[in-house]
Every structure is written in structure tokens, then in C-alpha cells.
Coordinates of C-alpha atoms in Angstrom, one line a residue:
M278 CA 9.1 -15.7 5.7
K279 CA 10.3 -12.2 5.7
I280 CA 7.6 -9.6 5.8
R281 CA 8.0 -6.8 3.2
V282 CA 7.8 -3.7 5.2
C283 CA 6.2 -0.2 3.6
I284 CA 6.3 2.7 5.9
P285 CA 4.1 5.5 4.7
I286 CA 5.0 9.5 5.0
R287 CA 2.3 11.7 4.9
E288 CA 3.8 15.3 5.3
R289 CA 2.7 18.7 4.3
S290 CA 6.5 20.0 3.0
S291 CA 9.4 18.4 0.9
G292 CA 11.3 19.3 3.7
R293 CA 9.8 17.5 6.1
A294 CA 9.0 14.8 4.4
I295 CA 12.6 14.0 3.6
S296 CA 13.6 14.2 7.2
F297 CA 10.9 11.6 7.8
I298 CA 12.0 9.2 4.9
K299 CA 15.6 9.3 6.5
K300 CA 14.0 8.0 9.6
A301 CA 11.5 5.5 7.6
E302 CA 14.6 3.9 5.8
K303 CA 16.0 2.2 8.9
S304 CA 13.1 -0.3 9.5
A305 CA 11.3 0.0 6.0
D306 CA 11.8 -2.3 2.6
I307 CA 9.7 0.2 0.5
I308 CA 8.9 3.8 1.7
E309 CA 5.2 5.3 1.1
I310 CA 5.1 9.3 -0.3
W311 CA 1.4 10.8 -0.3
L312 CA 2.8 13.3 -2.8
E313 CA -0.7 15.3 -2.7
Q314 CA -0.4 16.2 0.5
I315 CA 3.0 18.8 0.3
S316 CA 2.7 22.1 -0.7
D317 CA 6.3 22.5 -2.1
I318 CA 6.9 19.2 -4.1
D319 CA 10.5 18.2 -5.4
L320 CA 9.9 14.9 -6.8
K321 CA 13.3 14.4 -7.3
K322 CA 14.8 15.1 -4.4
L323 CA 11.7 13.5 -2.7
I324 CA 13.0 9.9 -4.7
K325 CA 16.5 10.0 -4.4
A326 CA 16.3 10.8 -0.3
S327 CA 16.4 6.9 0.3
K328 CA 18.1 4.5 -1.3
K329 CA 14.7 2.0 -0.3
P330 CA 12.5 1.8 -3.0
I331 CA 9.6 4.1 -3.1
L332 CA 5.9 3.9 -3.8
A333 CA 4.2 7.2 -4.8
K334 CA 0.7 7.7 -3.9
G335 CA -1.7 10.9 -5.4
G336 CA -3.2 11.7 -8.2
F337 CA -2.4 10.3 -11.8
D338 CA -1.2 13.4 -12.9
L339 CA 1.6 13.3 -9.9
L340 CA 2.3 9.9 -10.8
K341 CA 3.1 10.4 -14.4
Q342 CA 5.9 12.7 -12.7
A343 CA 7.0 10.2 -9.9
I344 CA 7.4 7.6 -12.0
S345 CA 8.9 9.4 -14.6
A346 CA 11.3 10.9 -12.0
G347 CA 12.2 6.8 -10.5
A348 CA 9.6 5.8 -7.9
R349 CA 9.5 1.6 -7.9
Y350 CA 6.0 1.5 -7.7
V351 CA 3.0 4.2 -7.8
D352 CA -0.8 3.3 -6.5
L353 CA -3.5 4.2 -8.6
D354 CA -7.0 4.1 -7.2
I355 CA -9.7 1.9 -8.8
G356 CA -12.3 5.0 -9.5
E357 CA -9.6 6.2 -11.8
R358 CA -11.7 6.8 -15.4
D359 CA -9.7 4.9 -18.4
L360 CA -7.9 2.6 -15.7
A361 CA -6.3 0.5 -18.4
K362 CA -5.2 3.3 -20.6
K363 CA -3.9 5.1 -17.5
V364 CA -1.7 1.8 -16.4
R365 CA -0.5 1.2 -19.9
L366 CA 0.9 4.8 -19.9
L367 CA 2.4 4.7 -16.4
Q368 CA 3.6 1.3 -17.4
T369 CA 5.8 2.8 -20.4
L370 CA 7.0 6.1 -18.6
N371 CA 9.6 3.5 -16.5
R372 CA 9.5 -0.1 -17.4
R373 CA 11.4 -1.2 -14.1
A374 CA 8.4 0.4 -12.1
E375 CA 5.2 -1.5 -11.1
V376 CA 1.7 -0.4 -11.2
I377 CA -0.5 -1.3 -7.9
V378 CA -4.2 -0.3 -8.4
S379 CA -6.2 0.1 -5.1
Y380 CA -9.5 -0.6 -4.3
H381 CA -10.4 0.4 -0.4
N382 CA -14.0 -0.4 1.3
F383 CA -14.2 1.3 4.5
Q384 CA -17.1 0.2 5.5
K385 CA -17.7 -3.8 5.3
T386 CA -15.7 -6.5 3.5
P387 CA -17.6 -7.8 0.6
S388 CA -17.9 -11.1 -0.1
I389 CA -15.3 -13.4 -1.7
D390 CA -17.5 -13.7 -5.3
E391 CA -17.4 -9.8 -5.4
L392 CA -13.7 -9.5 -4.2
V393 CA -12.8 -12.5 -6.4
R394 CA -14.3 -10.1 -9.4
T395 CA -12.8 -6.9 -8.5
A396 CA -9.6 -8.8 -8.1
K397 CA -10.0 -10.0 -11.7
R398 CA -10.8 -6.9 -13.4
V399 CA -8.2 -5.2 -12.0
Y400 CA -5.4 -7.4 -13.3
S401 CA -7.3 -7.3 -16.7
A402 CA -6.9 -4.0 -16.8
G403 CA -2.8 -4.3 -16.4
A404 CA -2.3 -3.7 -13.0
D405 CA 1.1 -5.1 -12.1
I406 CA -0.3 -5.4 -8.4
V407 CA -3.6 -5.6 -7.4
K408 CA -4.5 -3.5 -3.6
V409 CA -7.5 -5.0 -1.4
A410 CA -8.1 -3.1 1.8
T411 CA -11.4 -3.7 3.5
N412 CA -13.0 -2.9 6.9
I413 CA -13.1 -6.0 9.3
K414 CA -16.0 -6.5 11.2
K415 CA -16.3 -10.2 11.9
V416 CA -13.9 -13.3 12.4
S417 CA -15.2 -14.4 8.6
D418 CA -14.1 -11.1 6.9
I419 CA -10.6 -12.4 8.3
S420 CA -11.9 -16.1 6.1
I421 CA -12.8 -13.9 3.1
L422 CA -9.6 -11.9 3.0
L423 CA -7.5 -15.3 3.3
E424 CA -9.5 -17.0 0.5
L425 CA -8.6 -14.4 -2.3
L426 CA -4.9 -14.4 -1.4
A427 CA -5.3 -18.3 -1.8
R428 CA -7.3 -17.5 -4.8
M429 CA -5.1 -15.1 -6.9
D430 CA -1.5 -17.4 -6.0
G431 CA 0.8 -16.5 -8.3
K432 CA -0.5 -13.1 -8.8
K433 CA 0.9 -9.8 -6.8
M434 CA -1.5 -8.9 -4.4
I435 CA -1.8 -6.8 -1.4
C436 CA -4.3 -7.5 1.3
I437 CA -5.2 -5.3 4.0
G438 CA -8.0 -6.0 7.0
M439 CA -8.0 -2.4 8.3
G440 CA -9.9 -1.2 11.8
E441 CA -8.5 -2.5 15.2
R442 CA -10.5 -6.3 14.5
G443 CA -8.0 -6.7 11.6
R444 CA -4.9 -5.5 12.8
L445 CA -3.6 -9.0 13.1
T446 CA -4.7 -9.7 9.9
R447 CA -1.8 -7.0 8.5
I448 CA 1.1 -9.6 10.0
M449 CA -1.3 -13.0 8.9
L450 CA -2.3 -11.8 5.6
S451 CA 1.5 -11.0 5.0
V452 CA 2.5 -14.5 5.8
A453 CA 0.2 -15.8 3.8
G454 CA 1.4 -14.0 0.6
S455 CA 0.4 -10.4 0.9
F456 CA 3.2 -8.4 -1.1
L457 CA 3.5 -6.0 1.5
T458 CA 1.9 -4.8 4.8
Y459 CA 2.1 -0.9 6.1
V460 CA 3.6 0.3 9.4
A461 CA 3.7 3.8 10.7
L462 CA 6.5 5.3 12.1
D463 CA 4.6 6.4 15.0
S464 CA 0.8 7.1 16.0
R465 CA 0.7 10.6 14.1
H466 CA 1.7 9.0 11.0
R467 CA -1.0 6.4 11.0
T468 CA -2.4 6.8 7.4
A469 CA -5.4 3.8 7.7
P470 CA -7.4 2.3 11.0
G471 CA -5.8 -0.3 12.8
Q472 CA -2.8 0.2 11.1
Y473 CA 0.7 -0.8 13.2
T474 CA 3.1 2.1 14.5
L475 CA 6.4 -0.1 14.6
K476 CA 6.5 -0.2 18.1
E477 CA 3.7 -1.9 17.7
F478 CA 4.4 -4.4 15.0
Q479 CA 7.7 -5.5 16.5
K480 CA 5.3 -6.4 19.4
A481 CA 3.2 -8.4 17.5
L482 CA 5.3 -10.3 15.5
I483 CA 7.1 -11.8 18.7
N484 CA 3.6 -12.5 19.9
Y485 CA 2.5 -14.0 16.6
S486 CA 5.1 -15.9 16.9
C487 CA 4.3 -17.4 19.7
L488 CA 0.9 -18.5 18.4

């Protein structure tokens, strides 16, 4: 099974972002752009800078502009007010694009029942893809995320274990069916705890295949 790699770009200017987008497209299947970090944002140039699909991350107003400009995916936080209404609006702006709704828990991995309820609530709000990222503190946390993927079988889900103890899940969960995994260009470009760099990811893939 091929693992879909998403490389995040978090820069403060459009020029620097485009420069790193060019570097990322050699290895990425999808490129994520953190829009709120960019001071001189030019959405059309950013989205057209690569032939690879663009995943736009930011506030709702920026996501509306990004999806209209051609972003293939947009990432909306689960904490947004009127979530279902905003998901529907984004979907009407670009019928080919997909709306990801993200849930992050940087402290722990909640129980399987809590995560299932959260995921079902987000799918009910109309999300095309649900993203669940939790902090891994013990082995049983990994089992919870694997079970979550299994219970959501047939639906698109991004499932990530954060932190050093969750590193291997960034491969394991993709093999189990997670829609994508995030991989940084280098250590400076990490956007979450435990995220592999490209070099680390390539090495980890070899080690994983030997298990």
C-alpha cells in the first residue's frame, strides 16, 4: 500500500513559501500551506506554484478564498462556530475540493468511545474527511487509534499519533488506512511533535518494512 505524503509549508512570505513548495513537490503527494503565517499572501500564485494538490490551512475567511482559488483540500478546525454551515459553504464554492475537519488533542488520547462520538459528529456536519490527532503516551493509545480507523471503515480519515512515542504511528496508521501522513522537509519545517523529516521518514519506512 502506497502511503500518501503531505508536506507542510509554514513560511512568513509568499516568495519563501513558493520556494519551499517547489522543493516539496519532488517528494509530496499533497502540499499543505499554513496561510495565516504569510504576511503578503497571494493565494492564486501559491496554489498555482505546484501541480501537486494543495491543502490550505487557516481561518475560515482565508479558506473561503483558498478553495475558490483552486485549493484541492481545506482544513477547518472542529472548534469553529456553526461548523456544519461553514462546511457546506466551503463545499459549494468548489465542488471538486474536499473539506477536512480537524480535531487535535495535545495532552492525551481520549477513550475510543469519545473519539468515535467526535468523528461521527464531524461526519454528520458534512466533512469529507475527518482528521484526528492525539498525543501518544502509552502503547494502548496506539491501539485506540487503530480501532478508530477500523470503526470508521469506508470513510476518509486522517489519523495521527503525536509525540515521540507516536512517531511510528505516522507510518502504521497510514498502512492501516489513514488518508495521509504529514512529513516535514527538514527539522526546521516540523509543524507537530513527533513529525518525521523526509530523511527520517525514508529511513523509518525501510525499518518498518523489515518488521
